[in-house]
CSV table of C-alpha atoms in Angstrom, one decimal:
chain,number,residue,atom,x,y,z
C,1,MET,CA,362.3,323.0,166.1
C,2,LEU,CA,363.1,322.6,169.8
C,3,THR,CA,360.0,320.4,170.2
C,4,GLN,CA,361.3,318.1,167.4
C,5,LEU,CA,364.8,318.1,169.0
C,6,PHE,CA,363.5,317.0,172.5
C,7,SER,CA,361.0,314.7,170.9
C,8,GLY,CA,363.8,312.9,169.0
C,9,ALA,CA,365.8,312.7,172.3
C,10,ARG,CA,363.0,310.8,173.9
C,11,ARG,CA,362.9,308.2,171.2
C,12,ARG,CA,364.7,304.9,171.5
C,13,PRO,CA,367.2,303.8,168.8
C,14,LEU,CA,366.2,300.7,166.9
C,15,SER,CA,369.3,298.8,168.2
C,16,SER,CA,368.1,299.1,171.8
C,17,LEU,CA,364.9,297.1,171.1
C,18,SER,CA,364.6,293.5,172.2
C,19,GLU,CA,363.5,290.9,169.6
C,20,GLN,CA,360.0,290.9,171.1
C,21,GLU,CA,359.9,294.6,170.8
C,22,VAL,CA,361.1,294.4,167.2
C,23,LEU,CA,358.3,292.1,166.4
C,24,ALA,CA,355.8,294.3,168.2
C,25,LEU,CA,357.0,297.3,166.3
C,26,ALA,CA,356.6,295.4,163.0
C,27,ILE,CA,353.1,294.4,163.9
C,28,ALA,CA,352.1,298.0,164.8
C,29,SER,CA,353.7,299.3,161.6
C,30,GLU,CA,351.9,296.9,159.3
C,31,GLU,CA,348.6,297.7,161.1
C,32,ASP,CA,349.2,301.4,160.7
C,33,ASP,CA,350.1,301.1,157.0
C,34,ALA,CA,346.9,299.1,156.4
C,35,ARG,CA,344.8,301.8,158.1
C,36,ILE,CA,346.6,304.5,156.1
C,37,TYR,CA,345.9,302.7,152.8
C,38,LEU,CA,342.2,302.4,153.8
C,39,ALA,CA,342.1,306.1,154.6
C,40,TYR,CA,343.5,306.8,151.1
C,41,ALA,CA,340.9,304.5,149.7
C,42,ASP,CA,338.1,306.3,151.5
C,43,GLN,CA,339.5,309.7,150.3
C,44,LEU,CA,339.6,308.5,146.7
C,45,ARG,CA,336.4,306.5,146.5
C,46,ALA,CA,334.0,309.2,145.4
C,47,ALA,CA,336.1,310.6,142.5
C,48,TYR,CA,338.5,307.8,141.8
C,49,PRO,CA,336.8,304.5,142.7
C,50,HIS,CA,339.2,302.3,140.8
C,51,SER,CA,342.3,303.8,142.5
C,52,ALA,CA,340.4,303.3,145.8
C,53,LYS,CA,340.2,299.6,145.1
C,54,VAL,CA,344.0,299.5,144.5
C,55,PHE,CA,344.6,300.9,148.0
C,56,GLU,CA,342.0,298.6,149.5
C,57,ASP,CA,343.9,295.6,148.1
C,58,MET,CA,347.2,297.0,149.3
C,59,ALA,CA,345.7,297.3,152.8
C,60,GLU,CA,344.8,293.6,152.6
C,61,VAL,CA,348.4,292.8,151.8
C,62,GLU,CA,349.6,294.8,154.9
C,63,ASN,CA,347.0,292.9,157.0
C,64,THR,CA,348.4,289.6,155.8
C,65,HIS,CA,351.9,290.7,156.8
C,66,LYS,CA,350.5,291.7,160.2
C,67,ASN,CA,348.9,288.3,160.8
C,68,MET,CA,352.1,286.5,159.9
C,69,LEU,CA,354.0,288.6,162.4
C,70,ILE,CA,351.4,288.0,165.1
C,71,ASP,CA,351.6,284.3,164.5
C,72,MET,CA,355.4,284.5,164.9
C,73,HIS,CA,355.1,286.5,168.1
C,74,ARG,CA,352.6,284.1,169.5
C,75,ARG,CA,354.9,281.1,168.9
C,76,ARG,CA,357.9,282.8,170.5
C,77,PHE,CA,356.6,285.2,173.1
C,78,GLY,CA,353.0,284.4,173.8
C,79,GLU,CA,349.8,286.4,173.4
C,80,ARG,CA,350.8,289.8,175.0
C,81,ILE,CA,352.3,292.1,172.5
C,82,PRO,CA,354.2,295.1,173.9
C,83,LEU,CA,352.9,298.6,173.0
C,84,ILE,CA,355.6,300.2,170.8
C,85,ARG,CA,355.0,302.2,167.7
C,86,ARG,CA,357.0,304.0,165.1
C,87,GLU,CA,356.8,307.3,166.9
C,88,HIS,CA,358.6,305.7,169.9
C,89,VAL,CA,361.7,304.8,167.7
C,90,ARG,CA,364.3,307.1,166.2
C,91,GLY,CA,364.7,307.3,162.4
C,92,PHE,CA,361.1,306.6,161.4
C,93,LEU,CA,359.4,309.2,159.2
C,94,GLU,CA,356.5,310.6,161.0
C,95,ARG,CA,353.1,310.0,159.4
C,96,LYS,CA,350.8,312.9,159.0
C,97,PRO,CA,347.3,312.5,160.5
C,98,ASP,CA,344.4,311.8,158.1
C,99,TRP,CA,343.1,315.4,158.3
C,100,LEU,CA,346.4,316.7,157.0
C,101,GLN,CA,346.3,314.3,154.1
C,102,LYS,CA,343.0,315.3,152.7
C,103,ASN,CA,342.6,316.7,149.1
C,104,LEU,CA,345.8,315.0,147.9
C,105,SER,CA,345.8,314.1,144.2
C,106,PRO,CA,345.9,310.4,143.3
C,107,ASP,CA,349.5,310.8,142.1
C,108,ALA,CA,350.5,312.5,145.4
C,109,ILE,CA,349.0,309.6,147.3
C,110,ARG,CA,350.9,307.1,145.2
C,111,ARG,CA,354.1,308.9,146.0
C,112,GLU,CA,353.3,308.8,149.7
C,113,ALA,CA,352.6,305.1,149.4
C,114,GLU,CA,356.0,304.6,147.7
C,115,LEU,CA,357.8,306.4,150.6
C,116,MET,CA,355.9,304.1,153.1
C,117,GLU,CA,357.1,301.0,151.3
C,118,GLN,CA,360.7,302.2,151.1
C,119,GLN,CA,360.8,302.9,154.8
C,120,ALA,CA,359.2,299.6,155.6
C,121,TYR,CA,361.8,297.8,153.6
C,122,ARG,CA,364.7,299.5,155.3
C,123,PHE,CA,363.1,298.8,158.7
C,124,TYR,CA,362.8,295.0,158.1
C,125,VAL,CA,366.4,294.9,156.8
C,126,GLU,CA,367.7,296.6,160.0
C,127,ALA,CA,365.4,294.6,162.2
C,128,ALA,CA,366.6,291.3,160.8
C,129,LYS,CA,370.2,292.2,161.6
C,130,GLN,CA,369.5,292.3,165.3
C,131,THR,CA,367.4,289.1,165.5
C,132,SER,CA,369.1,285.9,166.5
C,133,ASP,CA,366.1,283.5,166.0
C,134,ALA,CA,366.4,281.8,162.6
C,135,GLY,CA,362.6,281.7,162.0
C,136,THR,CA,362.1,285.3,163.0
C,137,ARG,CA,365.1,286.5,160.9
C,138,ALA,CA,363.8,284.5,157.9
C,139,LEU,CA,360.3,286.1,158.3
C,140,LEU,CA,361.8,289.6,158.5
C,141,HIS,CA,363.9,289.0,155.4
C,142,ASP,CA,360.9,287.7,153.6
C,143,LEU,CA,358.9,290.8,154.6
C,144,ALA,CA,361.7,293.1,153.5
C,145,LEU,CA,361.6,291.4,150.1
C,146,ALA,CA,357.8,291.7,150.0
C,147,GLU,CA,358.0,295.4,150.8
C,148,GLN,CA,360.6,295.8,148.0
C,149,GLY,CA,358.3,293.9,145.7
C,150,HIS,CA,355.3,296.1,146.6
C,151,GLU,CA,356.0,298.3,143.7
C,152,ASP,CA,355.4,295.3,141.4
C,153,ILE,CA,352.3,294.4,143.4
C,154,ALA,CA,351.0,297.9,143.2
C,155,ARG,CA,351.6,297.9,139.5
C,156,MET,CA,349.8,294.6,139.1
C,157,LEU,CA,346.8,295.9,141.2
C,158,ASP,CA,346.9,299.1,139.2
C,159,GLU,CA,346.7,297.3,135.9
C,160,ARG,CA,343.9,295.1,137.2
C,161,HIS,CA,341.7,297.9,138.6
C,162,ARG,CA,342.7,300.7,136.3
C,163,PRO,CA,342.8,299.7,132.7
C,164,GLU,CA,343.7,302.4,130.1
C,165,GLU,CA,340.2,303.8,129.7
C,166,VAL,CA,339.9,304.1,133.5
C,167,ARG,CA,343.3,305.9,133.8
C,168,GLU,CA,342.2,308.4,131.1
C,169,GLU,CA,338.9,309.0,132.9
C,170,GLU,CA,340.8,309.6,136.2
C,171,GLN,CA,343.2,311.9,134.5
C,172,GLU,CA,340.2,313.9,133.1
C,173,THR,CA,338.7,314.0,136.6
C,174,ALA,CA,342.0,315.2,138.1
C,175,HIS,CA,342.3,317.9,135.4
C,176,ARG,CA,338.7,319.0,135.9
C,177,GLN,CA,339.3,319.3,139.7
C,178,PHE,CA,342.5,321.3,139.1
C,179,VAL,CA,340.6,323.7,136.8
C,180,LEU,CA,337.8,324.1,139.3
C,181,THR,CA,340.0,324.5,142.4
C,182,TYR,CA,342.9,326.6,141.0
C,183,VAL,CA,342.4,327.8,137.4
C,184,GLN,CA,338.9,329.2,137.6
C,185,PRO,CA,339.5,331.2,140.8
C,186,GLY,CA,343.0,332.2,139.8
C,187,LEU,CA,341.7,333.4,136.4
C,188,ALA,CA,338.9,335.3,137.9
C,189,GLY,CA,341.4,337.0,140.3
C,190,LEU,CA,343.9,337.7,137.5
C,191,MET,CA,341.2,339.3,135.4
C,192,ASP,CA,339.9,341.4,138.3
C,193,GLY,CA,343.3,342.4,139.4
C,194,SER,CA,344.6,343.2,135.9
C,195,VAL,CA,341.5,345.1,134.6
C,196,SER,CA,339.8,346.6,137.6
C,197,THR,CA,343.0,348.3,138.9
C,198,LEU,CA,343.8,349.9,135.5
C,199,ALA,CA,341.5,352.9,135.8
C,200,PRO,CA,342.5,354.0,139.4
C,201,ILE,CA,346.2,353.5,138.7
C,202,PHE,CA,346.4,355.3,135.4
C,203,ALA,CA,344.0,358.0,136.6
C,204,ALA,CA,346.3,358.6,139.6
C,205,ALA,CA,349.3,358.5,137.3
C,206,PHE,CA,348.1,361.2,134.8
C,207,ALA,CA,346.4,363.3,137.5
C,208,THR,CA,349.5,363.6,139.7
C,209,GLN,CA,352.4,362.6,137.3
C,210,ASP,CA,354.1,361.5,140.5
C,211,THR,CA,355.4,357.9,140.2
C,212,TRP,CA,355.7,357.3,144.0
C,213,GLN,CA,352.1,358.4,144.7
C,214,THR,CA,350.9,356.3,141.7
C,215,PHE,CA,352.8,353.3,143.1
C,216,LEU,CA,351.1,353.7,146.5
C,217,VAL,CA,347.7,353.9,144.9
C,218,GLY,CA,348.4,350.8,142.8
C,219,LEU,CA,349.8,348.9,145.8
C,220,SER,CA,346.8,349.7,148.0
C,221,ALA,CA,344.4,348.9,145.1
C,222,SER,CA,346.1,345.6,144.3
C,223,VAL,CA,346.5,344.3,147.9
C,224,GLY,CA,343.0,345.5,148.9
C,225,ALA,CA,341.5,343.8,145.8
C,226,GLY,CA,343.4,340.6,146.5
C,227,ILE,CA,342.2,340.4,150.1
C,228,SER,CA,338.6,341.1,149.1
C,229,MET,CA,338.5,338.7,146.2
C,230,GLY,CA,340.3,336.0,148.3
C,231,PHE,CA,337.8,336.2,151.2
C,232,THR,CA,334.8,336.4,148.8
C,233,GLU,CA,335.9,333.3,146.9
C,234,ALA,CA,336.6,331.3,150.1
C,235,ALA,CA,333.4,332.3,151.8
C,236,HIS,CA,330.7,332.0,149.1
C,237,ASP,CA,331.1,328.2,148.4
C,238,ASP,CA,332.5,325.5,150.7
C,239,GLY,CA,332.9,323.2,147.7
C,240,LYS,CA,330.9,320.3,149.1
C,241,ILE,CA,328.0,320.6,146.7
C,242,SER,CA,329.7,322.3,143.8
C,243,GLY,CA,332.7,319.9,143.9
C,244,ARG,CA,335.0,322.9,143.4
C,245,GLY,CA,337.4,321.8,146.2
C,246,SER,CA,338.9,323.4,149.3
C,247,PRO,CA,337.6,326.9,149.8
C,248,LEU,CA,341.0,327.8,151.4
C,249,LYS,CA,342.9,326.8,148.2
C,250,ARG,CA,340.4,328.6,146.0
C,251,GLY,CA,340.6,331.7,148.1
C,252,LEU,CA,344.4,331.7,148.1
C,253,ALA,CA,344.5,331.2,144.3
C,254,CYS,CA,342.0,333.9,143.7
C,255,GLY,CA,343.5,336.4,146.2
C,256,ILE,CA,347.1,335.9,145.1
C,257,MET,CA,346.3,336.2,141.4
C,258,THR,CA,344.2,339.3,142.0
C,259,ALA,CA,347.1,341.0,143.8
C,260,LEU,CA,349.6,339.9,141.2
C,261,GLY,CA,347.4,341.2,138.4
C,262,GLY,CA,347.4,344.6,139.9
C,263,LEU,CA,351.0,344.7,141.0
C,264,GLY,CA,352.2,343.8,137.5
C,265,HIS,CA,351.5,347.3,136.1
C,266,THR,CA,352.0,349.0,139.5
C,267,LEU,CA,355.7,348.0,140.0
C,268,PRO,CA,357.0,350.1,137.0
C,269,TYR,CA,356.0,353.2,138.9
C,270,LEU,CA,359.0,352.6,141.2
C,271,ILE,CA,360.9,354.1,138.2
C,272,PRO,CA,361.3,357.8,139.0
C,273,ASN,CA,360.8,359.0,135.4
C,274,PHE,CA,357.0,359.3,134.8
C,275,TRP,CA,356.9,358.5,131.0
C,276,THR,CA,359.4,355.7,131.3
C,277,ALA,CA,357.3,354.1,134.1
C,278,THR,CA,354.0,354.7,132.2
C,279,ILE,CA,355.3,353.2,129.0
C,280,ALA,CA,356.6,350.1,130.9
C,281,ALA,CA,353.3,349.8,132.7
C,282,VAL,CA,351.3,349.9,129.5
C,283,ILE,CA,353.5,347.2,127.9
C,284,ILE,CA,353.0,345.0,131.0
C,285,VAL,CA,349.2,345.6,130.8
C,286,PHE,CA,349.1,344.1,127.3
C,287,PHE,CA,351.2,341.1,128.3
C,288,GLU,CA,348.8,340.6,131.2
C,289,LEU,CA,345.8,340.7,128.9
C,290,TRP,CA,347.3,338.3,126.5
C,291,ALA,CA,348.1,336.0,129.3
C,292,ILE,CA,344.5,336.0,130.4
C,293,ALA,CA,343.4,335.2,126.9
C,294,PHE,CA,345.9,332.3,126.7
C,295,ILE,CA,344.7,330.8,130.0
C,296,GLN,CA,341.1,331.1,128.8
C,297,ASN,CA,342.0,329.3,125.6
C,298,ARG,CA,344.2,326.7,127.3
C,299,TYR,CA,342.0,325.7,130.3
C,300,MET,CA,338.5,327.0,129.6
C,301,GLU,CA,338.5,326.0,125.9
C,302,THR,CA,337.5,329.5,124.8
C,303,PRO,CA,338.6,330.2,121.2
C,304,PHE,CA,341.8,332.3,121.4
C,305,LEU,CA,340.8,335.0,119.1
C,306,ARG,CA,337.5,335.5,120.8
C,307,ALA,CA,339.2,335.5,124.3
C,308,ALA,CA,341.8,337.9,123.0
C,309,PHE,CA,339.2,340.3,121.5
C,310,GLN,CA,337.1,340.3,124.7
C,311,VAL,CA,340.0,340.8,127.1
C,312,VAL,CA,342.2,343.1,125.1
C,313,ILE,CA,339.3,345.3,124.0
C,314,GLY,CA,337.8,345.4,127.5
C,315,GLY,CA,341.1,346.1,129.1
C,316,GLY,CA,342.0,348.7,126.6
C,317,LEU,CA,338.7,350.6,127.3
C,318,VAL,CA,339.4,350.5,131.0
C,319,LEU,CA,342.9,351.7,130.5
C,320,ALA,CA,341.7,354.6,128.2
C,321,ALA,CA,339.1,355.5,130.8
C,322,GLY,CA,341.7,355.8,133.5
C,323,ILE,CA,343.9,358.0,131.3
C,324,LEU,CA,341.1,360.3,130.3
C,325,ILE,CA,339.9,360.7,133.9
C,326,GLY,CA,343.4,361.4,135.1
C,327,SER,CA,344.1,363.9,132.3
C,328,GLY,CA,340.8,365.7,132.7
């Protein structure tokens, strides 16, 4: 926070820039936006080639704007363009570097592009206000209108490169990636956390009939299983060949859902009364098992009755085993 505060203090206000510096900033901004769009295109090209083409064309539009601004600068101030960029001026939204923008969905990238265009429009409106040269002012106003119209241009390019059948195909690709990166690891974690912790938790419950000790056993089993499953998922596949996406995201999804699966029927043992806690835990177990069956049916296209039979019967057997062991 202090770094941002002092960094902002070192920036210049837009009103302090000379007309030459305003033009130089506009040139640098258009060049940066073109490079950002090309980076988006490179990121999308493998899985979404038609969306990549949209951003390539948008980069061409930005380069056209840049060339118009350079011609204006050349006529008014000569060949040497001052070095000034957005990060030198107050009020500009900082752009994240390419490596922090990876793995964004096409929709998220489009939202980022909309923010870029809105900011560019506001910049040109403000820049035109402090320019006295009629030609430069007219150019900046024209560019402001162009940035405001980029939404229409983007829509036109989108319709050209992404007809209805292509959009449906990209939506299917995005859905498949979501399932591979989040749903599959999360489902595996939820199943492991919900089912594998049943036996130790209920064995401890019926062996001790001490709700606090049972809670500690369940907490340690759930957190330990979550850490183990998360690291295993993240380490065994980097996602490059399988196409399953970021190992960090998959590991987090798997680890968190594993821990939640175990904690669901562990938390009732914070209730001091043993039978009240146990009845509540059993009810939660069956909700967990039905949730697993629903997710399998919704995302993995497993018939609901078959998924419910497999999960509920399997979970019930593990639950019964834990109770029998603890009561023995």
